[in-house]
Amino acid sequence: MLQWSSSFALLACLPAVFAKTYSDPSQVPTTKKYDYVVIGAGAGGATVAARLSENSGVNVLLIEAGISHQGIASVEIPFLDSSNAPNTYLDWNYTTTPQTSLNNRVIQYPRGKLLGGSTSINFMGYNRGSQNFWDRIARVTGDKGWSWSSLQPYFKKLERLTPPADHHNTNGQINPSAHGTSGPLGFSLPGYTLPIDSRIIGTTKELPSQFPFSLDQNAGTQIGWGWTQSTIVDGSRESSATAYLDPNANRGNLDIVLNAQATKLIQTGSQGGVPTFLGVQFAQSASSPRFAVNATKEVIVSAGAVGSPHLLMLSGIGPASQLQSHGIKPIVNAPGVGQNLQDHALLSNFWSVNSTGTFTIDDIIRNSSLFNDLMSDWQKDKMGMFVVGNPNQLGWERVPSNAPIFRSTQDPSSGPLSPHIEYLPFNGWISFVNPMPSSGNYLTIFTAVVAPAARGSITLTSSDPFTYPNINPNLLGSEFDRYAMRYAINATRAFTAASAWKGWILGEAGDLANAHTDAELDAYAAANTATIFHPTGTVSMQYTGGNGVLNSDLTVKGVNGLRVVDLSVLPYIPEAHPQGAVYVLAERVSDLIKASHH
Ligand SMILES: Cc1cc2nc3c(=O)[nH]c(=O)nc-3n(C[C@H](O)[C@H](O)[C@H](O)COP(=O)(O)OP(=O)(O)OC[C@H]3O[C@@H](n4cnc5c(N)ncnc54)[C@H](O)[C@@H]3O)c2cc1C
Ligand SMILES: *[C@@H]1O[C@H](CO)[C@@H](O)[C@H](O)[C@H]1NC(C)=O
Ligand SMILES: *[C@@H]1O[C@H](CO)[C@@H](O)[C@H](O)[C@H]1NC(C)=O
Ligand SMILES: *[C@@H]1O[C@H](CO)[C@@H](O)[C@H](O)[C@H]1NC(C)=O
Ligand SMILES: *[C@@H]1O[C@H](CO)[C@@H](O)[C@H](O)[C@H]1NC(C)=O
Ligand SMILES: *[C@@H]1O[C@H](CO)[C@@H](O)[C@H](O)[C@H]1NC(C)=O
C-alpha cells in the first residue's frame, strides 16, 4: 500500500526526507517549527495539507483523530461501503437529538474517523453542484471567486476522469470535455452493468417530460436522470487520503499524527485587540495527557460540519451565552457557530420484483457462496459487481413552479438548474431504517430532499471535548421539505409505472403500499425518513441576512491566524452529493492561503 516503497531503495542512502506518520500524540515534536497546522484529514483537510506542502519551504502538521485508511477491505471495495458505518471502529458514532418531524426518532449520524474522513466511508457519488448553486454562494458572500465560472479551473485541476472498471465505451454517458483528466482525484462511470440499468434508461426515453435523460450532471445543469460519476478508480475507492496523502508520502515537510483529537484552539497573543489563535491542544483520549503545538502562519480547522463548530465553541469562539452556560470563557462572540445546520432527508421506498431470470443485491446478502464468488472476482482483477457501491444512475427533479406549496413558501433552491429532490435507484432492498426481509427480491428508490428549507443546529452539551454535542439536523422540519418528500414519493410511482418495468415490478412493498393521501404520505415519511449524511453550514461564510462566522476567504471573523476549510463553511447545502463542493473549495482556498503568506 505504501506508495513510496518502490523509490525507497533508491533514496535509502539519503537522510530521511519522508513524511512522518506518528501513531500517537506523544510522538509529535511539539517544538518543531510548523508553518501550518491542519486539523482533520477529510475532504477539506487532506486537500489543504497536500496543497500547502507542495512548497518544500514550509512545514505542515496534519492532526487526525482517527486511524489510517490503509489495508481496510471495506474501505477499498466499493460494494462494501455500507458496512463502514454506523457504529463501527471507523465511525464517530454520533446520533441526533429526537427529530420532531420524524416522530421524535433519534437518527444515527455517521462521520468517518480515519484518514480521508467521511470520504473513506462514503458512497463515492461525485457531484460538483450546479451553476446556480455556486453563483448563489458568490452572490450572498459578495465574492465572485465562488462563482461557477471562477471555479471551473479548480474543478479541472482537481479531477482525473478515468475509464470505468469494465472499460466499456462511455460515449453518451458523460461529457468528457467538461472534466479534468490529470488531477489528484480520480473518478469514473459505473464499472459493472446491473439488470435495472436498461429499465431506468428506458424510462427516461418513455417519460422524458418528467424524467429526462441528462448526459452529464456535473456540467452546470443538474436536472434529469443520468449515469453516476463516482470517486472510484480501477474498481477501488478514491478518497481524500488516496488522492492527496498517499501520493505525497515522500514529502519531508508533511507530518501526520493519527489518533490525535484536537481538544482546544489556544490563543497565543493578540494584535490591535484582535486575538490570535495559533496554538492547538490535542490528546488521544479523555484520560490521556494533552499536548500542544503552535503554528507560525495559520491553523486550519477541517474537522467537518460536526467537529469544527464543536472545536470552535470549546475554544471560546461561539455564541457567548451558550459558552458561558457551560463554563467556557467567550473570547469571540460568534453567534453563528453551530447554527444554520442543513442536511438532506432520505427515505427508502420499496417494490417487490420478479425473481425469475434476474438477481438483486438481496440474493448476494443472503447467499454467502455468491458473496464469496463476487469477492474473488474483485480480488482477482478488481472487476465484477463489487466495483459498484452506489446506484449506477441518479435522478434529479424540481418541484414544478406551479405547485401549490409555492403560493405560501419561497423556493429554497438556488435556481432553475438545481433540483429540489433526488432519486437513487438500487437493485435490491437498501435501507438505513428498515431491515431487509428474509425472503423476496426488491427494488429500492431512495427519495431525498436536496434543497431543504429547514435548518437545525449543533450546540454544546458540555465543556469536555470528548462529550458529543447536541446534533439537530431538523430533518423534514419545514412545510416545504415535507411537501417535496410527498411530491417525490408520488413521482416514484409515476416512474415505476413506465412499461420499462412491466413483468419485473410486482407491487409496492413495506409501508409505501398503504400511503396514498397527503396525510398518509406525511405519516409514512415521518416514520421512515433518515439522512443521507450531508451535514453542512455550521461555521458558515457571511451571507445576506445570516449570522455568518467567516469572511469569504474562510478566515474566522474577529480572529487572527484561523481558517475553517470543510463542508461547514457553506451558507447553503449543495443540492447534490457534497464531497465535490468540499474538494473544490479546499483547492481554491489553498491558493488563497499560499498567496497571503508568500
Ligand atoms: C455514510 C456516508 C455516505 C456518504 N456518501 C456520500 C457520497 O456518496 N457522495 C458525497 O459527495 N458525499 C457523501 N457523503 C458526505 C461526504 O463524505 C462529506 O460531506 C465530506 O467528506 C465532508 O468533508 P469534510 O472535510 O467537511 O469532513 P470529513 O470528510 O468528515 O472530515 C473531517 C475529519 O476531521 C476529523 N476530525 C473531526 N474532529 C476532529 C478533531 N477534534 N481533531 C482531529 N480530527 C478531527 C475526522 O475524524 C475526519 O477525518 C457521505 C457521508 C457519509 C458519512
Ligand atoms: C463506535 O462503535 C463501535 C462499535 O460499538 C466501537 O467499536 C467504536 O469504538 C465506536 N467509536 C467511537 C469513536 O466511540
Ligand atoms: C505557543 O505559544 C505560546 C504563546 O506564545 C507559548 O506560551 C507556548 O509555550 C507555545 N507552545 C509551544 C508548544 O511552543
Ligand atoms: C448461491 O449462489 C451460488 C453461486 O455462488 C449458486 O450456485 C446457488 O444456487 C445459490 N443458492 C441459492 C439458494 O440461491
Ligand atoms: C400525491 O398523490 C396523492 C394521490 O394522488 C395526491 O392526493 C397528493 O396531493 C399528491 N401530493 C403531492 C405533494 O403531489
Ligand atoms: C416473471 O418473469 C418471468 C420471466 O420473464 C415471466 O415469465 C413471468 O410472467 C413473470 N411473472 C410476473 C408475475 O410478471
CSV table of N, CA and C in Angstrom, one decimal, residues 515-566:
chain,number,residue,atom,x,y,z
A,515,ALA,N,-49.6,4.1,1.7
A,515,ALA,CA,-49.5,5.6,1.8
A,515,ALA,C,-50.0,6.2,0.5
A,516,HIS,N,-51.2,6.9,0.5
A,516,HIS,CA,-51.7,7.5,-0.7
A,516,HIS,C,-52.1,8.9,-0.5
A,517,THR,N,-52.9,9.3,0.5
A,517,THR,CA,-53.3,10.7,0.7
A,517,THR,C,-52.1,11.4,1.2
A,518,ASP,N,-52.2,12.8,1.1
A,518,ASP,CA,-51.1,13.6,1.7
A,518,ASP,C,-50.9,13.3,3.1
A,519,ALA,N,-51.9,13.1,3.9
A,519,ALA,CA,-51.7,12.8,5.4
A,519,ALA,C,-51.0,11.4,5.5
A,520,GLU,N,-51.4,10.4,4.7
A,520,GLU,CA,-50.7,9.1,4.8
A,520,GLU,C,-49.3,9.2,4.3
A,521,LEU,N,-49.0,10.0,3.3
A,521,LEU,CA,-47.7,10.2,2.8
A,521,LEU,C,-46.8,10.8,3.9
A,522,ASP,N,-47.3,11.8,4.6
A,522,ASP,CA,-46.6,12.5,5.6
A,522,ASP,C,-46.3,11.5,6.8
A,523,ALA,N,-47.2,10.7,7.1
A,523,ALA,CA,-47.0,9.8,8.2
A,523,ALA,C,-46.0,8.7,7.8
A,524,TYR,N,-46.1,8.3,6.6
A,524,TYR,CA,-45.1,7.3,6.1
A,524,TYR,C,-43.7,7.9,6.1
A,525,ALA,N,-43.6,9.1,5.6
A,525,ALA,CA,-42.3,9.8,5.6
A,525,ALA,C,-41.7,10.0,7.1
A,526,ALA,N,-42.6,10.4,8.0
A,526,ALA,CA,-42.2,10.7,9.3
A,526,ALA,C,-41.7,9.4,10.0
A,527,ALA,N,-42.3,8.3,9.7
A,527,ALA,CA,-41.9,7.0,10.3
A,527,ALA,C,-40.7,6.4,9.7
A,528,ASN,N,-40.3,6.8,8.5
A,528,ASN,CA,-39.2,6.0,7.8
A,528,ASN,C,-38.1,6.8,7.3
A,529,THR,N,-38.1,8.2,7.4
A,529,THR,CA,-37.1,9.0,6.9
A,529,THR,C,-35.9,9.0,7.8
A,530,ALA,N,-34.7,9.1,7.2
A,530,ALA,CA,-33.4,9.3,8.0
A,530,ALA,C,-32.6,10.3,7.2
A,531,THR,N,-31.3,10.2,7.1
A,531,THR,CA,-30.4,11.1,6.5
A,531,THR,C,-29.6,10.5,5.4
A,532,ILE,N,-29.1,11.3,4.4
A,532,ILE,CA,-28.1,10.8,3.5
A,532,ILE,C,-26.7,11.3,3.9
A,533,PHE,N,-26.6,11.8,5.1
A,533,PHE,CA,-25.3,12.1,5.7
A,533,PHE,C,-24.5,13.3,5.1
A,534,HIS,N,-25.2,14.4,5.0
A,534,HIS,CA,-24.6,15.5,4.3
A,534,HIS,C,-24.7,16.8,5.2
A,535,PRO,N,-24.4,16.7,6.5
A,535,PRO,CA,-24.5,18.0,7.3
A,535,PRO,C,-23.5,19.1,6.8
A,536,THR,N,-24.1,20.3,6.8
A,536,THR,CA,-23.5,21.4,6.1
A,536,THR,C,-23.8,22.7,6.8
A,537,GLY,N,-22.9,23.7,6.8
A,537,GLY,CA,-23.2,25.1,7.1
A,537,GLY,C,-23.1,25.6,8.5
A,538,THR,N,-22.4,24.8,9.4
A,538,THR,CA,-22.4,25.1,10.8
A,538,THR,C,-21.4,26.1,11.2
A,539,VAL,N,-20.4,26.5,10.3
A,539,VAL,CA,-19.5,27.6,10.5
A,539,VAL,C,-19.4,28.3,9.2
A,540,SER,N,-20.5,29.0,8.9
A,540,SER,CA,-20.6,29.4,7.5
A,540,SER,C,-20.1,30.8,7.2
A,541,MET,N,-19.8,31.0,6.0
A,541,MET,CA,-19.4,32.3,5.5
A,541,MET,C,-20.5,33.3,5.7
A,542,GLN,N,-20.2,34.6,5.8
A,542,GLN,CA,-21.2,35.6,5.9
A,542,GLN,C,-22.1,35.6,4.7
A,543,TYR,N,-23.4,35.7,4.9
A,543,TYR,CA,-24.3,35.7,3.8
A,543,TYR,C,-25.4,36.7,4.1
A,544,THR,N,-26.1,37.1,3.0
A,544,THR,CA,-27.2,38.1,3.2
A,544,THR,C,-28.2,37.6,4.3
A,545,GLY,N,-28.4,38.4,5.3
A,545,GLY,CA,-29.4,38.1,6.3
A,545,GLY,C,-29.1,37.0,7.2
A,546,GLY,N,-27.8,36.5,7.2
A,546,GLY,CA,-27.4,35.4,8.1
A,546,GLY,C,-26.4,35.8,9.1
A,547,ASN,N,-26.1,34.9,10.0
A,547,ASN,CA,-25.1,35.1,11.1
A,547,ASN,C,-23.8,34.5,10.7
A,548,GLY,N,-23.3,34.9,9.5
A,548,GLY,CA,-22.0,34.2,9.1
A,548,GLY,C,-20.8,34.4,10.0
A,549,VAL,N,-20.0,33.4,10.1
A,549,VAL,CA,-18.9,33.4,11.0
A,549,VAL,C,-17.6,33.7,10.3
A,550,LEU,N,-17.5,33.4,9.0
A,550,LEU,CA,-16.3,33.5,8.3
A,550,LEU,C,-16.3,34.6,7.2
A,551,ASN,N,-15.2,35.2,6.9
A,551,ASN,CA,-15.0,36.0,5.7
A,551,ASN,C,-15.1,35.1,4.5
A,552,SER,N,-15.2,35.7,3.3
A,552,SER,CA,-15.3,34.8,2.2
A,552,SER,C,-14.0,34.1,1.8
A,553,ASP,N,-12.9,34.4,2.4
A,553,ASP,CA,-11.7,33.7,2.2
A,553,ASP,C,-11.5,32.6,3.3
A,554,LEU,N,-12.6,32.4,4.0
A,554,LEU,CA,-12.7,31.3,5.1
A,554,LEU,C,-11.9,31.6,6.3
A,555,THR,N,-11.4,32.8,6.5
A,555,THR,CA,-10.8,33.2,7.7
A,555,THR,C,-11.9,33.5,8.7
A,556,VAL,N,-11.7,33.3,10.0
A,556,VAL,CA,-12.7,33.5,11.0
A,556,VAL,C,-12.7,35.0,11.4
A,557,LYS,N,-13.9,35.5,11.4
A,557,LYS,CA,-14.1,37.0,11.7
A,557,LYS,C,-13.7,37.3,13.1
A,558,GLY,N,-13.0,38.3,13.3
A,558,GLY,CA,-12.6,38.8,14.7
A,558,GLY,C,-11.5,38.0,15.3
A,559,VAL,N,-10.7,37.2,14.5
A,559,VAL,CA,-9.7,36.4,15.0
A,559,VAL,C,-8.5,36.4,14.0
A,560,ASN,N,-7.3,36.4,14.5
A,560,ASN,CA,-6.1,36.2,13.6
A,560,ASN,C,-5.7,34.8,13.6
A,561,GLY,N,-5.2,34.3,12.4
A,561,GLY,CA,-4.5,33.1,12.4
A,561,GLY,C,-5.3,31.8,12.1
A,562,LEU,N,-6.7,32.0,12.0
A,562,LEU,CA,-7.5,30.8,12.0
A,562,LEU,C,-8.4,30.8,10.7
A,563,ARG,N,-8.5,29.7,10.1
A,563,ARG,CA,-9.4,29.5,8.9
A,563,ARG,C,-10.1,28.2,9.1
A,564,VAL,N,-11.3,28.1,8.5
A,564,VAL,CA,-12.1,26.8,8.5
A,564,VAL,C,-12.2,26.4,7.1
A,565,VAL,N,-11.9,25.1,6.8
A,565,VAL,CA,-12.0,24.6,5.4
A,565,VAL,C,-12.6,23.2,5.4
A,566,ASP,N,-13.9,23.2,5.3
A,566,ASP,CA,-14.7,21.9,5.2
A,566,ASP,C,-16.1,22.2,4.8
